XYZ file of C-alpha atoms in Angstrom:
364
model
C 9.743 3.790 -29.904
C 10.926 7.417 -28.821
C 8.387 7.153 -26.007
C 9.830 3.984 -25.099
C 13.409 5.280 -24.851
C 13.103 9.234 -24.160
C 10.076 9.004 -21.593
C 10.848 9.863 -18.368
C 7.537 8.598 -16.346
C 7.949 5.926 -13.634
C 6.299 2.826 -16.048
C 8.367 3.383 -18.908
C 11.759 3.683 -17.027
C 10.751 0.520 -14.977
C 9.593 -1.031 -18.433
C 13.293 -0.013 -19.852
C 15.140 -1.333 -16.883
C 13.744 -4.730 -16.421
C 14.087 -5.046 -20.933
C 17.155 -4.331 -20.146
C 17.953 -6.549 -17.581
C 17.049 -9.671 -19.562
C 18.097 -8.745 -22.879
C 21.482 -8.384 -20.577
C 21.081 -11.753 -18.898
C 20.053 -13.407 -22.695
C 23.028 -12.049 -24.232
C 25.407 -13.085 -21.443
C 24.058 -16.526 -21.166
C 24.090 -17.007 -24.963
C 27.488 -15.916 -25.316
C 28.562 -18.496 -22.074
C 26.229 -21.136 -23.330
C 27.890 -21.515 -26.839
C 31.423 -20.911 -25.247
C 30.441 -24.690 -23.647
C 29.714 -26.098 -26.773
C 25.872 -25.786 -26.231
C 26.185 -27.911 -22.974
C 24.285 -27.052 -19.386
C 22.056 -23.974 -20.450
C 20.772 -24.020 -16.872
C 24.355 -23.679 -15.449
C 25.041 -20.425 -18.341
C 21.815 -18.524 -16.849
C 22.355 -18.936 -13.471
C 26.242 -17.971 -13.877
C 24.932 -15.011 -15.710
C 21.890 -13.818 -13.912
C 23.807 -13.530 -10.676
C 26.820 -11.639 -12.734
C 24.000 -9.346 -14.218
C 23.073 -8.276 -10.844
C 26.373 -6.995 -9.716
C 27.524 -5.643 -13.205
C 24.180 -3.805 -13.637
C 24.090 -2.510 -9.912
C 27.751 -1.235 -10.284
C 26.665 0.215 -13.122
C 23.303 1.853 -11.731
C 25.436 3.288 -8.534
C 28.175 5.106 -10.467
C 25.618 6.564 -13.440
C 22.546 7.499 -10.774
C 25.173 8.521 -7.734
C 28.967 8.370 -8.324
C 29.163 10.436 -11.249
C 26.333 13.306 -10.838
C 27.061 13.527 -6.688
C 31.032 13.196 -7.199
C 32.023 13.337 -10.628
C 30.077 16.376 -12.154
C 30.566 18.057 -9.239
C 34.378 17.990 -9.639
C 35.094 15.619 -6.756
C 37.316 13.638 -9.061
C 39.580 12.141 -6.544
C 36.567 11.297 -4.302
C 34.896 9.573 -7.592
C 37.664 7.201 -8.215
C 38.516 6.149 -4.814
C 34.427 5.695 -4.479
C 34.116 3.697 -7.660
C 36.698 1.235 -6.760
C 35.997 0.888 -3.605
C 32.239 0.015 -4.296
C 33.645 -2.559 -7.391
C 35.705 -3.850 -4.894
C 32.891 -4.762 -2.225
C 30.473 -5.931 -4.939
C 32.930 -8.525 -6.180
C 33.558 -9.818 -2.400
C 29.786 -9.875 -2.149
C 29.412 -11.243 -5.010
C 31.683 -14.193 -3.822
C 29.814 -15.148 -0.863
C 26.714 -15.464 -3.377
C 28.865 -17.174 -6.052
C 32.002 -18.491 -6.687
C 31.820 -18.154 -10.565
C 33.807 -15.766 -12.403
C 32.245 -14.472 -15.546
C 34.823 -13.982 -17.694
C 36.533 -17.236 -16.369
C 33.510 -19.112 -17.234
C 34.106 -17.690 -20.942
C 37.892 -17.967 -21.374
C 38.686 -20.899 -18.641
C 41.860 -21.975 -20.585
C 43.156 -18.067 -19.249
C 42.930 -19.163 -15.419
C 45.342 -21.114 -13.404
C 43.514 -23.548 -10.805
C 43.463 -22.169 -7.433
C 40.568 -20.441 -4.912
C 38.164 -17.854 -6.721
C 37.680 -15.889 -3.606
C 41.688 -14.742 -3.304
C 42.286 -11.073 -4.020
C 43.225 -11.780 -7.695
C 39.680 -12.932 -8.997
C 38.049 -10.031 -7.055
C 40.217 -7.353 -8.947
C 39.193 -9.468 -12.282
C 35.455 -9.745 -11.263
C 35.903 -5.737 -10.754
C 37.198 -5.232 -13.936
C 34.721 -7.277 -15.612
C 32.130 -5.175 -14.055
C 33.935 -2.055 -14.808
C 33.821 -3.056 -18.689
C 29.988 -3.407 -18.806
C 29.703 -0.075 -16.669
C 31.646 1.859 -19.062
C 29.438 0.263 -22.197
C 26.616 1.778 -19.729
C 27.908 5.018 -19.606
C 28.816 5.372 -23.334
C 25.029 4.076 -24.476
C 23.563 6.424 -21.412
C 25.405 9.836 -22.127
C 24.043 8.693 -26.205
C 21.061 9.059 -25.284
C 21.053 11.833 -23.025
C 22.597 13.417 -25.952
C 20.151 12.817 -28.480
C 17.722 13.785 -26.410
C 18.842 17.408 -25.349
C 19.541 18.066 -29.034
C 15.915 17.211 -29.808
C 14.992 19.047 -26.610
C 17.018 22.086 -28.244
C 15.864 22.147 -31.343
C 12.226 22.257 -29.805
C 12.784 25.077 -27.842
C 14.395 26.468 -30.382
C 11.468 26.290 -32.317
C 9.424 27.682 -29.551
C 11.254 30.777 -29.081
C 11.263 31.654 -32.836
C 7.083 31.154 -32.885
C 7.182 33.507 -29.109
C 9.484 36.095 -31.320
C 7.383 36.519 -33.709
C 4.095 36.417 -31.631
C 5.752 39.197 -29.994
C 7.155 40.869 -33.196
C 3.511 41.264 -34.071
C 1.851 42.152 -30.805
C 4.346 44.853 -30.089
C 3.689 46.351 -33.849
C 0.304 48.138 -32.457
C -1.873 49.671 -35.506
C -2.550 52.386 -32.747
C 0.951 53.191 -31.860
C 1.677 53.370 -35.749
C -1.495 55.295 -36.301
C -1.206 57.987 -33.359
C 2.139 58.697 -34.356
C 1.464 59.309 -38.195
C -1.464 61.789 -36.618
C 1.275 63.207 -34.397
C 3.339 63.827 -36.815
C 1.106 65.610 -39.018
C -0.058 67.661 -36.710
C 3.458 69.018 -35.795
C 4.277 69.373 -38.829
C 1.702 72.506 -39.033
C 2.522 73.559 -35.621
C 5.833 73.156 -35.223
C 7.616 72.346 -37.957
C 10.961 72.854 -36.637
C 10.667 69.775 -34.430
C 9.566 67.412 -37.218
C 12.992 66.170 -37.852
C 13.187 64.782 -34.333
C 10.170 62.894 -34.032
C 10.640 61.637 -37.311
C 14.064 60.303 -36.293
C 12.775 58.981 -33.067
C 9.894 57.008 -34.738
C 13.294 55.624 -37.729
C 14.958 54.757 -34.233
C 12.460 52.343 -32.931
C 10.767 50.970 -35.651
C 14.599 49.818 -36.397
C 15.316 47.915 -33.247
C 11.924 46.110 -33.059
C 12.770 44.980 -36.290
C 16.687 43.797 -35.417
C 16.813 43.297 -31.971
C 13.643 41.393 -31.738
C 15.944 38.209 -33.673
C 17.976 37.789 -30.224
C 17.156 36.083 -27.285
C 18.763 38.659 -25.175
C 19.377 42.442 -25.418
C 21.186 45.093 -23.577
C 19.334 46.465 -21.088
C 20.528 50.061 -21.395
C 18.817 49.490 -25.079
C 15.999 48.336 -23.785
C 15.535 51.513 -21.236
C 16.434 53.783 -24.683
C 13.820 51.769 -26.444
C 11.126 53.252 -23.939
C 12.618 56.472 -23.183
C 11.658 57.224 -27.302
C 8.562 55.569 -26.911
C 7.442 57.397 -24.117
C 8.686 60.743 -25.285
C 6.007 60.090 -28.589
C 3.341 59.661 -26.163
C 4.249 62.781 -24.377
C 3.306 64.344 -27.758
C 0.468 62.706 -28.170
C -0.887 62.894 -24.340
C 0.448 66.627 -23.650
C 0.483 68.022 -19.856
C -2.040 64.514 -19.635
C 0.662 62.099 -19.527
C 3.189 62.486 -16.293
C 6.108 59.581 -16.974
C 9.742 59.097 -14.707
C 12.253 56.276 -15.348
C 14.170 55.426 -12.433
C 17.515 53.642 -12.467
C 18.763 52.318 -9.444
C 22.404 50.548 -9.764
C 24.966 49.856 -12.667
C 22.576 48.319 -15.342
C 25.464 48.125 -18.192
C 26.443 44.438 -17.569
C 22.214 42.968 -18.051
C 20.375 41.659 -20.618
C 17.001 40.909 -21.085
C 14.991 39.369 -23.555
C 13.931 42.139 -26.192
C 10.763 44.256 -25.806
C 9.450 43.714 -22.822
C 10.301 47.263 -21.306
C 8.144 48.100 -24.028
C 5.507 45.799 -23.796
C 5.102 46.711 -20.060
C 5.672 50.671 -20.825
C 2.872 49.917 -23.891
C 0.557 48.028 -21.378
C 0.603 50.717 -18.923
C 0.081 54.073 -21.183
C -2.909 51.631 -23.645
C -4.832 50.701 -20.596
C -3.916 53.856 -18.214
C -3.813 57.046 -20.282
C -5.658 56.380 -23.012
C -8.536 55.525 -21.164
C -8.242 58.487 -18.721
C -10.176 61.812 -18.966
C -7.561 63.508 -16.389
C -3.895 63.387 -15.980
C -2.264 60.346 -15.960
C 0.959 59.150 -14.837
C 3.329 56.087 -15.853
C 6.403 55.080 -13.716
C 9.345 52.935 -14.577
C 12.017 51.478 -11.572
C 14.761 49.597 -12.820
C 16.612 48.214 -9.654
C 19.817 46.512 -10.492
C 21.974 44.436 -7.659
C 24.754 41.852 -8.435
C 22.902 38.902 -9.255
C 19.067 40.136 -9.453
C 17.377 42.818 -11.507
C 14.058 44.303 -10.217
C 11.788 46.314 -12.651
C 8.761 47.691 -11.467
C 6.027 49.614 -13.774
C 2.917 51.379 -12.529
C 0.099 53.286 -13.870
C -2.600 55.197 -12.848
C -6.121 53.834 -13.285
C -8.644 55.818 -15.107
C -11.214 57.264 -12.116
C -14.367 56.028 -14.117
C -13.202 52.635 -14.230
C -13.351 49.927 -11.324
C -12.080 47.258 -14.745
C -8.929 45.245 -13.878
C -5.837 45.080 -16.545
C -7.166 41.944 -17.752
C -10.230 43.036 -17.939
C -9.426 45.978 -19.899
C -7.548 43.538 -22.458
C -3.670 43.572 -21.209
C -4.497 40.093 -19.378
C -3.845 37.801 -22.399
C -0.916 40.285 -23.740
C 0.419 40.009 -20.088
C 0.161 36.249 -19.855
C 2.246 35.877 -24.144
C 4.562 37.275 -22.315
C 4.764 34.991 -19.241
C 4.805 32.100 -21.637
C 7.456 33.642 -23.603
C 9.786 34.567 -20.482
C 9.282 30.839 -19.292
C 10.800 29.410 -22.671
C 14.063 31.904 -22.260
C 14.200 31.673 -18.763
C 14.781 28.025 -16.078
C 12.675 27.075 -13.644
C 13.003 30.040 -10.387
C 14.912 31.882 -12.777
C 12.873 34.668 -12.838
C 9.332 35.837 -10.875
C 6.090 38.150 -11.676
C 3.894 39.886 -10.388
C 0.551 41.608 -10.791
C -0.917 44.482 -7.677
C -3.491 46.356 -8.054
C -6.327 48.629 -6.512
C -8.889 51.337 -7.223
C -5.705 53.829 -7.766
C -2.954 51.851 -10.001
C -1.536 48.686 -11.661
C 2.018 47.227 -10.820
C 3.615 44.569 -12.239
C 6.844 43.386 -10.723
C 9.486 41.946 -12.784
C 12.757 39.853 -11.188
C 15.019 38.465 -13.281
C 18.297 36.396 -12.064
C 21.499 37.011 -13.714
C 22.453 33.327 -12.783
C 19.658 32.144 -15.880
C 22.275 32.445 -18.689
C 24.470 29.863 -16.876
C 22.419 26.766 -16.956
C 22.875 24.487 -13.920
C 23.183 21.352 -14.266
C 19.868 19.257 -13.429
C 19.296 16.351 -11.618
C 21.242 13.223 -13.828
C 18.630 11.120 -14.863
């Protein structure tokens, strides 16, 4: 039954329109044929099969056209002049196919004698057909309704199984384990810069925990979140590791979706440094412009190595969080990208600020 109603493939909306068509025409010529005392059924249908194709293709050109071309748009004034002008023209057409009146057929004791095709039965015809469009648009916008919330509460499930996917990715064993070692270490050869580590370590074990809950996080967080992180590799790496974050623009007024500075920063050093003999280096750009934010990270690729990211591992860690960026983010609302040769590994990150305010999509 949901399939029936909520599918939005060509058969089943064909299927739905011509069911409801006839379950239109049926009730219509029920309600005319036992208005006339169960006399001339073949007189009710006809009377109501040509009514049903005017009411219902009123009612198709304001919900498909009229309302998300004029309406939604804000054209108000354009909307109503539109819709009776179009009610208008279907009742005159409709009197050149048929002179009888729907609701005149039902309640005849209502109309005076006289011509059906003066100006006075075509405003009545319109207002007839103005009725069933507005029972249209009430048992339309239902179900558009009940089928965003169930869209919703999907995605909403979604993004709670990608946050904790993520949760869990981003808490490495290594990172945990290097950074116990780390700290151990200074603590015998310089104790006197224990207390900062160990602060720096509180700091971000704390906001993976928190921030990874929200959907969206302050950017300047975010670049915190790796300037920590990146300063405990420095510890661990030495004169090895050679890192710069770049900030380009006024990045106070983004958000992004939590951790995946990080994951990128992470990505880079695990498959970069780590695997590199020599010095290594790790660079951040963060570009921001008025509606677009650009991030760019790079690493240096180990000499001994002709492997690719994905071949070194990062490629299903990479594509998590593609799959996680398309539930948070629309269709176009954001782009990535993956360059590299026998010297380093890119990946380009744009994200549109315009994401958070969800256009409206074509009214279906």
């Amino acid at each position: 039954m949901n399939r029936f109603i909520f599918d939005t493939r060509a058969k089943y909306r064909i299927i739905r329109h011509v069911v409801l068509f006839l379950f239109v025409v049926f009730a219509f010529t029920m309600v005319l044929f036992l208005r006339g005392n169960g006399k001339n059924l073949g007189k009710a249908l006809e009377v109501t099969s040509v009514n049903s194709v005017f009411f219902l293709g009123y009612a198709y050109i304001t919900l498909f056209l009229l309302i998300p071309e004029f309406l939604l748009k804000g054209k108000v004034v354009w909307f109503i002049l539109l819709f009776l002008l179009i009610g208008t023209a279907l009742s005159a057409l409709k009197f050149v196919v048929s002179d009888e009146v729907f609701y005149a057929s039902v309640a005849p004791e209502n109309f005076l004698p006289g011509s059906m095709k003066s100006l006075r039965f075509m405003l009545i015809n319109t207002k007839d057909m103005t009725f069933i469009v507005a029972l249209f648009c009430v048992a339309k916008f239902t179900k558009d309704f009940i089928y965003t919330e169930k869209q919703r509460k999907k995605l909403e499930v979604q993004n709670s199984e990608a946050r904790q996917r993520l949760l869990q990715s981003q808490l490495n064993p290594h990172f945990l384990f290097n950074t116990i070692n780390n700290l151990y270490a200074l603590s015998l050869l310089q104790p006197q810069r224990t207390s900062e580590i160990v602060e720096r370590v509180q700091w971000i074990l704390r906001y993976i925990v928190e921030q990874s809950r929200h959907d969206f996080v302050s950017l300047a967080d975010e670049v915190a979140l790796i300037e920590n992180y990146i300063s405990l590799e420095k510890l661990r790496y030495g004169k090895r590791l050679k890192a710069s974050i770049i900030k380009k623009g006024n990045i106070a007024g983004w958000k992004i979706p939590p951790m995946v500075l990080f994951f990128l920063a992470e990505n880079c050093i695990k498959h970069g440094s780590s695997a590199d003999l020599g010095v290594s280096w790790l660079s951040v750009l963060i570009e921001s412009f008025p509606n677009v934010l650009n991030i760019q990270v790079a690493n240096s690729k180990p000499a001994d190595t002709g492997k690719s990211g994905a071949e070194n591992g990062s490629g299903n860690g990479l594509q998590n969080l593609k799959n996680r960026l398309d539930i948070l983010y629309p269709e176009n609302g954001y782009s990535f990208q993956i360059e590299e040769n026998k010297e380093k590994f890119i990946i380009r990150l744009q994200l549109k600020k315009s994401i958070n305010e969800m256009g409206a999509k074509t009214y279906r």
